[in-house]
C-alpha cells in the first residue's frame, strides 16, 4: 500500500524533484523530446517546450532557482 508523502517527510523533496514516471510515454505521444524544468515558485517540475526551456535557462528563472537553493544550504 502506498503512503502519502507530506511536506516535512524526508522523501518529500526527492519526490518533487523526480520527473513524472510517464515522461517517456508523453515524449513518444507528442513525437519529440519533452523537457522538464523546476518551477522556481512552486518547487515542482513542469513540462516545457524547447522555446520555454531556452527562456527558462537564459531568462533568469533558472538563476532564481539556483539562488533559492543557495539560501537553503
XYZ file of N, CA and C in Angstrom, residues 3 9 13 18 22-23 38 47 59 62 65 73:
36
model
N 1.963 5.138 0.594
C 1.683 6.092 1.662
C 1.778 7.498 1.104
N 8.391 15.317 5.355
C 8.846 13.940 5.210
C 10.182 13.982 4.472
N 10.997 16.162 -0.735
C 11.777 16.912 -1.737
C 12.263 16.011 -2.860
N 11.709 14.553 -8.843
C 11.758 13.419 -9.755
C 10.779 13.637 -10.902
N 5.868 8.769 -16.338
C 5.430 8.555 -17.723
C 6.080 9.516 -18.708
N 7.241 10.070 -18.364
C 7.852 11.059 -19.246
C 8.183 10.499 -20.614
N 12.302 22.935 -13.350
C 11.835 23.105 -11.981
C 11.207 24.486 -11.852
N 6.400 20.665 -17.526
C 6.874 20.443 -18.892
C 7.203 21.790 -19.529
N 16.487 33.363 -19.359
C 15.627 34.479 -18.970
C 15.627 34.792 -17.486
N 16.029 30.102 -14.090
C 16.987 29.109 -13.592
C 17.905 29.731 -12.534
N 16.187 30.001 -9.287
C 16.137 28.712 -8.599
C 17.479 28.403 -7.940
N 20.923 26.046 1.581
C 22.118 25.357 2.100
C 22.648 25.978 3.355
